[in-house]
XYZ file of C-alpha atoms in Angstrom:
577
model
C 240.622 -77.104 226.584
C 237.279 -78.687 227.683
C 234.980 -79.365 224.977
C 231.378 -79.424 225.524
C 228.865 -81.771 223.662
C 225.114 -82.504 223.596
C 224.306 -85.731 225.500
C 220.683 -86.072 224.343
C 219.579 -86.777 220.830
C 217.104 -84.003 218.770
C 217.117 -81.904 221.553
C 213.482 -79.444 220.975
C 213.753 -75.866 221.369
C 209.861 -76.000 221.478
C 210.395 -78.243 224.701
C 213.361 -76.558 226.490
C 215.306 -73.560 225.316
C 217.844 -72.681 228.004
C 220.417 -75.311 230.105
C 222.582 -74.574 232.899
C 225.864 -76.739 233.060
C 228.237 -76.221 235.786
C 232.422 -77.069 234.713
C 235.054 -77.699 237.356
C 238.723 -77.698 236.483
C 241.280 -79.676 238.499
C 245.126 -79.241 238.651
C 247.926 -82.299 239.436
C 245.803 -84.379 236.801
C 242.946 -84.678 239.297
C 245.293 -86.390 242.215
C 244.739 -85.617 245.821
C 246.105 -82.487 247.018
C 245.760 -80.698 243.924
C 243.603 -77.514 243.248
C 240.370 -76.974 241.665
C 237.922 -74.340 239.964
C 234.480 -74.129 238.751
C 232.067 -72.023 236.612
C 228.759 -72.122 235.384
C 227.645 -72.125 231.436
C 224.594 -71.375 230.183
C 223.500 -72.717 227.034
C 220.076 -71.608 224.925
C 219.042 -73.727 222.015
C 218.743 -71.775 218.590
C 215.542 -71.913 216.535
C 215.210 -74.003 213.509
C 211.839 -74.445 211.180
C 210.957 -77.943 212.342
C 207.389 -76.678 213.422
C 204.517 -76.509 210.236
C 201.818 -73.846 210.929
C 198.670 -75.401 212.280
C 195.150 -73.650 212.169
C 193.590 -73.969 215.805
C 190.125 -74.906 214.192
C 189.110 -76.532 210.891
C 185.790 -74.509 210.420
C 185.567 -71.036 211.204
C 182.374 -69.188 210.689
C 182.229 -64.647 210.131
C 179.319 -62.161 210.120
C 179.597 -59.669 207.647
C 176.930 -56.961 207.007
C 175.833 -56.319 203.519
C 176.506 -52.508 204.046
C 180.221 -52.956 204.714
C 182.180 -50.676 202.324
C 184.452 -51.964 199.421
C 188.268 -51.753 200.542
C 187.277 -52.106 204.484
C 188.677 -55.276 206.484
C 185.820 -57.475 207.567
C 187.999 -60.218 209.372
C 190.706 -61.734 210.677
C 192.528 -65.519 210.886
C 195.547 -66.732 212.413
C 197.458 -70.106 212.200
C 199.784 -70.958 214.888
C 203.484 -71.936 214.560
C 205.832 -72.910 217.513
C 208.627 -71.385 215.838
C 210.147 -67.786 216.620
C 211.375 -65.365 213.763
C 211.508 -65.789 210.442
C 211.089 -69.525 210.805
C 207.486 -68.457 211.956
C 206.961 -66.100 208.835
C 203.833 -67.246 206.824
C 201.611 -66.229 203.851
C 197.746 -66.680 203.887
C 196.180 -67.350 200.601
C 192.316 -68.095 199.567
C 192.875 -71.434 197.266
C 189.430 -71.831 196.238
C 185.760 -71.428 197.543
C 182.676 -69.705 195.918
C 183.933 -66.239 197.669
C 187.549 -65.805 196.099
C 186.069 -63.317 193.600
C 184.675 -61.099 196.404
C 187.001 -61.418 199.417
C 190.882 -61.020 199.397
C 193.360 -61.785 202.378
C 196.510 -60.562 203.099
C 199.198 -60.950 206.182
C 199.990 -58.434 209.030
C 203.642 -59.105 209.222
C 203.965 -57.933 212.681
C 200.936 -60.149 214.222
C 201.222 -62.875 211.728
C 197.712 -62.865 210.941
C 195.546 -63.316 208.237
C 193.253 -60.006 207.301
C 190.165 -60.521 205.161
C 188.990 -57.674 203.062
C 186.119 -56.967 200.719
C 186.621 -56.693 196.894
C 183.025 -56.382 195.770
C 179.948 -55.141 197.547
C 177.680 -57.356 199.242
C 173.987 -58.222 198.700
C 171.851 -60.140 200.882
C 168.974 -60.360 198.878
C 171.088 -62.094 196.238
C 173.649 -63.980 197.985
C 173.685 -64.601 201.859
C 176.641 -66.797 202.613
C 180.197 -67.517 200.848
C 182.909 -70.168 201.679
C 186.337 -69.710 201.722
C 189.096 -72.352 201.973
C 192.406 -70.385 203.254
C 196.049 -71.748 203.403
C 198.763 -70.792 205.485
C 202.509 -71.870 204.882
C 205.785 -70.742 206.070
C 207.795 -68.567 203.698
C 211.279 -69.874 205.024
C 211.651 -73.912 204.533
C 214.518 -75.709 206.023
C 214.672 -78.717 203.772
C 216.993 -80.972 206.649
C 213.492 -80.968 208.376
C 210.963 -81.420 205.131
C 210.389 -84.808 206.281
C 208.584 -83.044 209.392
C 206.158 -81.319 206.528
C 204.208 -80.278 204.681
C 204.987 -76.740 206.563
C 201.347 -75.253 205.469
C 197.938 -75.518 206.778
C 194.309 -75.455 205.435
C 191.008 -74.506 206.826
C 187.739 -73.525 205.742
C 186.012 -70.160 206.495
C 182.204 -69.787 205.830
C 180.926 -66.070 205.721
C 177.439 -65.112 206.563
C 175.999 -62.055 204.905
C 173.936 -59.659 207.071
C 170.562 -58.116 206.033
C 170.846 -54.365 206.457
C 168.145 -51.813 205.627
C 169.945 -50.017 202.761
C 168.875 -46.836 200.785
C 167.135 -46.896 197.516
C 169.267 -48.045 194.387
C 168.865 -46.073 191.315
C 168.546 -47.870 188.314
C 171.597 -46.265 186.444
C 174.680 -44.768 187.924
C 173.930 -41.431 185.930
C 171.310 -40.103 183.630
C 171.467 -37.793 180.598
C 168.439 -35.826 178.981
C 167.596 -33.380 176.741
C 165.102 -30.501 176.445
C 164.575 -27.425 173.936
C 165.370 -23.993 174.970
C 162.516 -21.721 175.525
C 160.264 -24.506 176.544
C 157.569 -23.839 178.630
C 157.618 -23.856 182.506
C 156.486 -27.504 183.625
C 157.761 -29.118 180.501
C 158.919 -32.811 181.307
C 162.712 -33.432 180.671
C 163.130 -37.178 181.686
C 162.295 -39.421 184.773
C 164.654 -40.976 187.266
C 163.660 -44.569 188.834
C 165.237 -45.937 192.331
C 163.989 -49.005 194.187
C 164.415 -50.188 197.680
C 167.033 -53.017 197.511
C 165.422 -54.604 200.684
C 162.631 -57.071 200.772
C 160.591 -54.808 202.442
C 160.499 -53.020 198.950
C 159.612 -49.490 200.808
C 158.234 -47.013 198.866
C 160.833 -44.107 197.378
C 160.758 -40.161 197.671
C 162.613 -38.263 195.199
C 164.140 -34.560 195.561
C 166.513 -32.301 193.863
C 169.436 -30.981 195.763
C 169.733 -27.456 195.606
C 173.233 -25.443 196.405
C 171.386 -22.085 196.286
C 168.213 -20.687 195.369
C 168.983 -19.364 192.180
C 169.548 -22.628 190.563
C 166.105 -23.956 190.804
C 165.501 -24.414 186.939
C 163.940 -27.616 187.640
C 161.513 -29.598 189.765
C 161.226 -33.110 190.519
C 157.820 -35.257 191.286
C 158.544 -36.767 194.734
C 156.587 -39.835 193.800
C 157.330 -40.679 190.281
C 160.810 -38.891 189.794
C 159.856 -37.095 186.703
C 161.801 -34.103 186.330
C 160.179 -30.528 184.936
C 161.527 -27.356 183.915
C 160.617 -24.413 186.537
C 162.075 -21.695 184.513
C 162.843 -20.667 180.531
C 165.891 -21.953 179.388
C 168.310 -20.203 177.103
C 170.858 -22.309 175.386
C 173.234 -19.343 174.485
C 173.089 -18.477 178.003
C 173.794 -22.185 179.491
C 173.881 -25.107 177.136
C 174.151 -27.727 180.051
C 173.041 -28.174 183.583
C 174.058 -30.484 186.042
C 171.664 -31.441 188.932
C 171.528 -34.154 191.908
C 168.429 -36.157 192.254
C 168.095 -37.904 195.567
C 166.041 -40.648 196.631
C 165.124 -41.650 200.370
C 162.755 -44.368 201.498
C 159.677 -43.287 203.282
C 159.737 -45.374 206.079
C 163.432 -44.487 206.784
C 164.069 -40.730 205.627
C 167.777 -40.865 206.882
C 168.808 -43.616 204.051
C 169.443 -41.245 201.108
C 171.540 -42.130 197.728
C 172.197 -39.659 195.159
C 172.477 -39.868 191.185
C 173.980 -37.152 188.845
C 171.538 -35.924 186.344
C 173.014 -33.933 183.193
C 170.609 -31.930 181.011
C 171.564 -30.765 177.646
C 169.720 -27.804 176.339
C 168.777 -28.085 172.747
C 168.990 -25.103 170.172
C 165.971 -23.543 168.847
C 166.758 -20.773 165.877
C 165.628 -17.655 168.358
C 168.656 -15.344 167.407
C 168.866 -13.624 164.232
C 172.408 -13.387 162.424
C 174.562 -9.894 162.928
C 177.790 -8.815 161.448
C 180.663 -10.450 162.729
C 182.059 -7.029 163.955
C 182.339 -3.353 163.369
C 183.576 -2.656 159.791
C 185.202 0.476 159.020
C 184.634 0.927 155.272
C 186.643 3.175 153.018
C 186.234 4.037 149.072
C 188.712 5.882 147.708
C 188.074 9.185 145.601
C 189.349 7.367 142.345
C 187.581 4.251 142.790
C 186.362 2.582 139.394
C 182.631 0.921 139.116
C 182.619 -2.728 140.232
C 185.460 -2.267 142.647
C 185.730 -4.752 145.774
C 185.935 -2.150 148.665
C 185.119 -4.420 151.703
C 184.056 -8.284 152.546
C 182.060 -8.597 155.389
C 180.766 -11.839 157.374
C 178.324 -12.748 160.031
C 177.578 -14.763 163.364
C 174.961 -16.200 164.617
C 174.659 -17.144 168.380
C 172.288 -20.329 167.576
C 173.646 -23.765 167.028
C 175.476 -24.112 163.311
C 172.508 -26.641 162.465
C 170.022 -23.563 162.738
C 172.212 -20.863 161.227
C 175.269 -21.949 159.811
C 174.257 -20.668 156.298
C 173.950 -16.992 155.706
C 172.239 -14.896 153.024
C 173.278 -11.283 152.182
C 171.264 -8.624 150.546
C 170.447 -4.865 150.193
C 167.309 -3.822 151.748
C 164.426 -4.275 149.003
C 162.383 -1.884 150.784
C 164.363 0.983 149.370
C 165.127 2.376 146.005
C 168.083 1.178 144.382
C 171.164 2.660 145.686
C 173.332 4.559 142.706
C 176.670 4.270 144.732
C 177.059 0.918 146.043
C 175.882 -2.932 145.553
C 176.305 -5.985 147.656
C 177.350 -9.590 146.177
C 176.834 -12.576 148.252
C 179.687 -14.953 147.917
C 177.506 -17.999 149.136
C 180.004 -18.816 151.630
C 178.865 -16.719 154.738
C 180.569 -13.820 153.246
C 179.520 -10.707 151.161
C 181.287 -8.281 149.146
C 180.786 -4.361 149.222
C 180.889 -3.170 145.607
C 181.118 0.371 143.679
C 178.500 1.248 141.348
C 180.252 4.311 139.575
C 183.416 5.976 139.376
C 185.003 9.359 141.075
C 183.830 9.974 144.668
C 184.561 13.566 146.286
C 184.906 14.007 149.528
C 183.619 17.732 149.080
C 180.436 16.921 147.655
C 179.854 13.939 150.095
C 182.215 12.274 152.290
C 180.144 9.187 154.427
C 177.627 7.179 152.725
C 175.519 4.711 154.538
C 174.297 1.262 153.094
C 171.947 -1.093 154.866
C 172.299 -4.701 154.303
C 169.814 -7.340 155.413
C 171.230 -10.717 156.746
C 169.364 -13.908 157.092
C 170.280 -17.408 158.400
C 168.979 -20.905 157.151
C 167.123 -22.075 160.477
C 163.677 -23.075 160.829
C 162.161 -20.939 160.978
C 164.486 -18.323 159.238
C 165.375 -15.456 160.995
C 167.013 -12.291 159.893
C 168.216 -8.552 160.862
C 169.455 -5.049 159.127
C 172.721 -3.669 159.750
C 174.187 -0.517 158.300
C 177.412 -0.103 157.259
C 179.297 3.571 157.371
C 181.471 4.035 154.086
C 184.138 6.904 154.240
C 185.511 8.640 151.070
C 188.997 9.042 151.433
C 191.881 10.185 148.895
C 194.144 7.508 148.283
C 197.246 6.742 146.356
C 197.508 4.987 143.089
C 198.297 1.629 144.641
C 195.181 1.963 146.878
C 196.598 3.098 149.792
C 194.720 5.417 152.121
C 196.186 8.849 152.230
C 193.859 10.926 154.128
C 190.157 11.230 154.805
C 187.901 14.231 155.413
C 187.426 13.426 159.204
C 191.414 13.163 159.741
C 192.373 16.085 158.243
C 189.794 18.326 159.846
C 190.961 16.822 162.698
C 194.958 17.342 162.111
C 194.532 21.004 161.072
C 192.526 21.813 163.806
C 194.395 19.861 166.537
C 196.533 21.601 168.631
C 199.765 19.583 170.347
C 199.856 19.084 174.018
C 202.266 21.612 174.839
C 199.907 24.385 173.048
C 197.048 23.262 175.309
C 198.870 23.506 178.484
C 200.280 26.976 177.345
C 196.946 28.148 176.905
C 195.440 26.649 180.001
C 198.222 28.566 181.866
C 197.385 31.734 180.182
C 193.852 31.124 181.262
C 194.414 30.324 184.804
C 196.964 33.635 185.260
C 194.548 36.106 183.595
C 191.701 34.560 186.208
C 193.787 34.851 188.986
C 194.673 38.749 187.785
C 190.944 39.449 187.788
C 190.439 37.918 191.017
C 192.976 39.832 192.460
C 191.891 42.897 191.116
C 188.409 42.696 192.315
C 189.400 41.904 195.696
C 191.469 45.135 195.935
C 188.513 47.178 194.500
C 186.344 45.780 197.082
C 188.830 46.190 200.021
C 187.988 49.413 202.091
C 189.994 51.366 204.616
C 189.051 51.313 207.993
C 186.396 54.245 208.790
C 187.557 56.748 210.984
C 185.619 56.483 214.032
C 184.561 59.513 215.542
C 183.005 59.605 218.960
C 179.727 61.492 219.502
C 180.794 62.882 222.588
C 184.241 64.039 221.647
C 183.705 67.513 220.125
C 187.297 68.734 219.841
C 188.951 68.965 216.488
C 189.765 65.555 214.598
C 193.007 65.533 212.454
C 192.455 63.531 209.392
C 195.430 61.909 208.064
C 196.077 60.695 204.377
C 198.682 58.522 203.113
C 199.700 60.826 200.325
C 203.299 61.813 200.276
C 204.487 65.488 198.867
C 207.387 66.383 196.691
C 209.385 67.947 199.897
C 210.326 71.808 200.013
C 211.376 72.017 196.794
C 208.275 70.939 195.247
C 206.072 73.971 194.573
C 204.767 73.089 191.592
C 202.035 70.441 192.440
C 200.116 72.858 194.604
C 199.772 76.409 194.975
C 198.561 76.619 198.954
C 197.775 80.271 198.949
C 194.949 79.555 196.610
C 193.665 77.285 199.599
C 194.538 79.219 202.446
C 193.244 82.552 200.970
C 190.260 82.513 198.483
C 190.925 85.738 197.499
C 194.215 84.642 196.174
C 192.166 82.148 193.596
C 190.611 85.145 191.498
C 192.949 84.111 188.505
C 192.641 80.101 187.919
C 196.041 78.781 187.893
C 196.256 75.485 185.914
C 197.397 72.291 187.145
C 200.783 71.154 186.182
C 200.540 67.815 186.497
C 197.780 67.597 183.989
C 198.311 69.141 180.642
C 194.766 70.558 179.639
C 193.526 70.059 176.108
C 191.481 73.063 176.124
C 192.812 76.626 177.607
C 189.919 77.652 179.693
C 188.530 81.399 180.122
C 190.159 83.174 183.306
C 187.418 83.457 185.774
C 187.372 86.760 187.662
C 185.429 87.249 191.267
C 185.281 90.716 192.689
C 186.881 90.991 196.072
C 183.599 92.055 197.792
C 181.800 89.053 196.909
C 184.353 86.547 197.888
C 184.129 88.194 201.268
C 180.689 88.211 201.816
C 180.057 84.675 200.317
C 179.280 81.761 202.391
C 180.806 78.352 203.021
C 177.902 76.535 201.212
C 177.789 78.951 198.386
C 181.610 78.945 197.926
C 181.863 75.079 197.733
C 179.198 75.074 195.093
C 180.723 77.627 192.927
C 183.825 75.505 193.240
C 182.229 72.129 192.647
C 180.614 73.776 189.027
C 184.186 75.040 187.964
C 185.491 71.697 188.761
C 182.766 69.969 186.668
C 183.039 72.424 183.400
C 186.892 72.493 183.819
C 188.566 70.527 180.776
C 191.814 70.738 182.433
C 190.881 68.147 185.059
C 191.161 64.213 184.874
C 187.715 62.749 183.535
C 187.169 60.897 186.703
C 186.168 61.654 190.614
C 188.973 63.644 192.439
C 189.237 64.969 195.960
C 189.364 68.580 195.852
C 190.344 70.385 199.643
C 189.536 73.967 200.364
C 191.138 75.542 203.558
C 188.100 78.477 203.526
C 186.312 78.625 206.693
C 183.890 81.514 205.595
C 183.501 84.962 207.581
C 184.574 85.712 210.785
C 182.150 84.777 213.571
C 181.242 86.540 216.707
C 182.350 84.110 218.574
C 185.711 84.153 217.052
C 187.802 81.051 216.182
C 187.546 78.106 218.537
C 190.635 76.360 216.784
C 193.442 75.151 219.053
C 196.036 74.989 216.225
C 197.024 78.989 217.004
C 197.073 78.707 220.811
C 200.138 79.140 222.860
C 201.908 75.837 224.259
C 200.888 77.248 227.814
C 197.510 77.209 229.794
C 195.315 79.991 228.806
C 193.430 82.110 231.308
C 190.087 82.782 229.221
C 186.817 82.210 230.813
C 185.056 79.936 229.237
C 181.989 80.582 231.152
C 179.820 82.341 228.148
C 179.914 79.050 226.014
C 176.887 77.995 228.302
C 174.819 80.994 226.822
C 175.000 79.802 223.373
C 172.364 77.479 223.783
C 171.947 73.347 223.826
C 174.271 73.161 220.682
C 177.281 74.023 223.104
C 176.245 72.428 226.193
C 178.485 69.388 225.314
C 181.603 72.274 224.728
C 180.564 74.157 227.522
C 180.587 71.098 229.865
C 183.948 70.201 228.399
C 185.804 73.548 229.203
C 183.960 73.693 232.413
C 185.986 70.507 233.616
C 189.145 71.751 232.227
C 189.199 75.001 234.202
C 187.990 73.274 237.440
C 191.045 71.179 236.853
C 192.769 74.380 236.760
C 191.475 75.790 239.740
C 192.373 72.750 242.100
């Protein structure tokens, strides 16, 4: 085997880190004729902590403006160490100096730099410079090389504070002010003060930061900083206001500082006391004199100092109440007592008792409330059994099912009425008869008879032959209450009577006949009157074949038969063609 050993004493990695060595091996113990081989060995020296850290300079100077924020990094410093890895790790500390309480230093493990940070705000007008002694020391020491130490170094850092135009500074970090409610508009609440911290000492302007237009309850004097009321304030509505006051330099309006201001609204006795709730007072019919039937309390919107003590009494302006009285318990409560025995619901079921309540504020305020007392029937142990109003509602009340049934009946009845009215108003289509159509029109009614066997409803002979109606025949579909006297008409008179006169007679008989129904009815007659010289023009008895009758004589009958003459004249012309 071949062993490689160092040939130099105290080899320094920082001077030379890498070495290359060529190794040759021969056989036959190195004699002539033997064979050999060679290789290259690369040797790297590992690092040990044998170099202490050193600052490049013994004195440093740093400029920091007074506007620097607390906690921000204001500078960096670094000590050099020739070693690498963990042997070069170090820690920075401030060992002394007048700025040790204002600044702090930490170590960046990656860059091995000292980061200088601000612990307290700077003020150029108070202190313009600071001096720090900063130490940098290795954290991993090798005691074999302690004789090369110490493994730390110290440098001095002077910090110059720069003057910056700062915003105004308020004399207090926050303000609390007080004002009485209902104070007049323009009442002074308090004053805030701010000054320019710079040497120029510029004038300061004040203003209130409003979030909305509706919160303008206060105003401020721009020059003096005096806050005043802008509206009437009500403690019961808003007992506390929080506002923000801003101050800026007149020469540099962009520099603004803010301060919170709290305004406490002091109470004024401006609300009278009132009953704590609505009381349902009940007195039993069997109540005894002096019996307590209700205990009442009061409340006041004002602060307790302006109304915590309440006084109860009956209205002195009214006459003495013979039924009830009131006793002040002097603990902000009062008791309602009866004055007599035996109350009757039938005589009077409701009583009204006016109560006067006053507070102990300055000035004292009072209000009047009226208690409603109901008379009820009670058990012997005082439990209420029933009252007049409840009994009345119970006897007159209906269940939900009954109300639904009644409502349903009303709806059905209304539907029937509407349907009946609709049917009454509906009419059949009138028969349209053309003025030019002079032919006989057959009117059809939608009435069905009883068939061939029904011979009882009508006597058709009376309609066909007026002479057969000499003796009145009774209607068989209606039973007459009074039997009329038969009417007889001479045959000669019926033959000579006209149609108009015939109808008048029949109308009079129908009006006087007690056997007919007591409502309007339609009476149909087939009587056409006497024969006319022209004969019948009805086509009912005409033959099915065409007639050879000459209708030219219709033209001689006058203008009334002109249309009929033209009609039959056209039919005759069609036959001939």
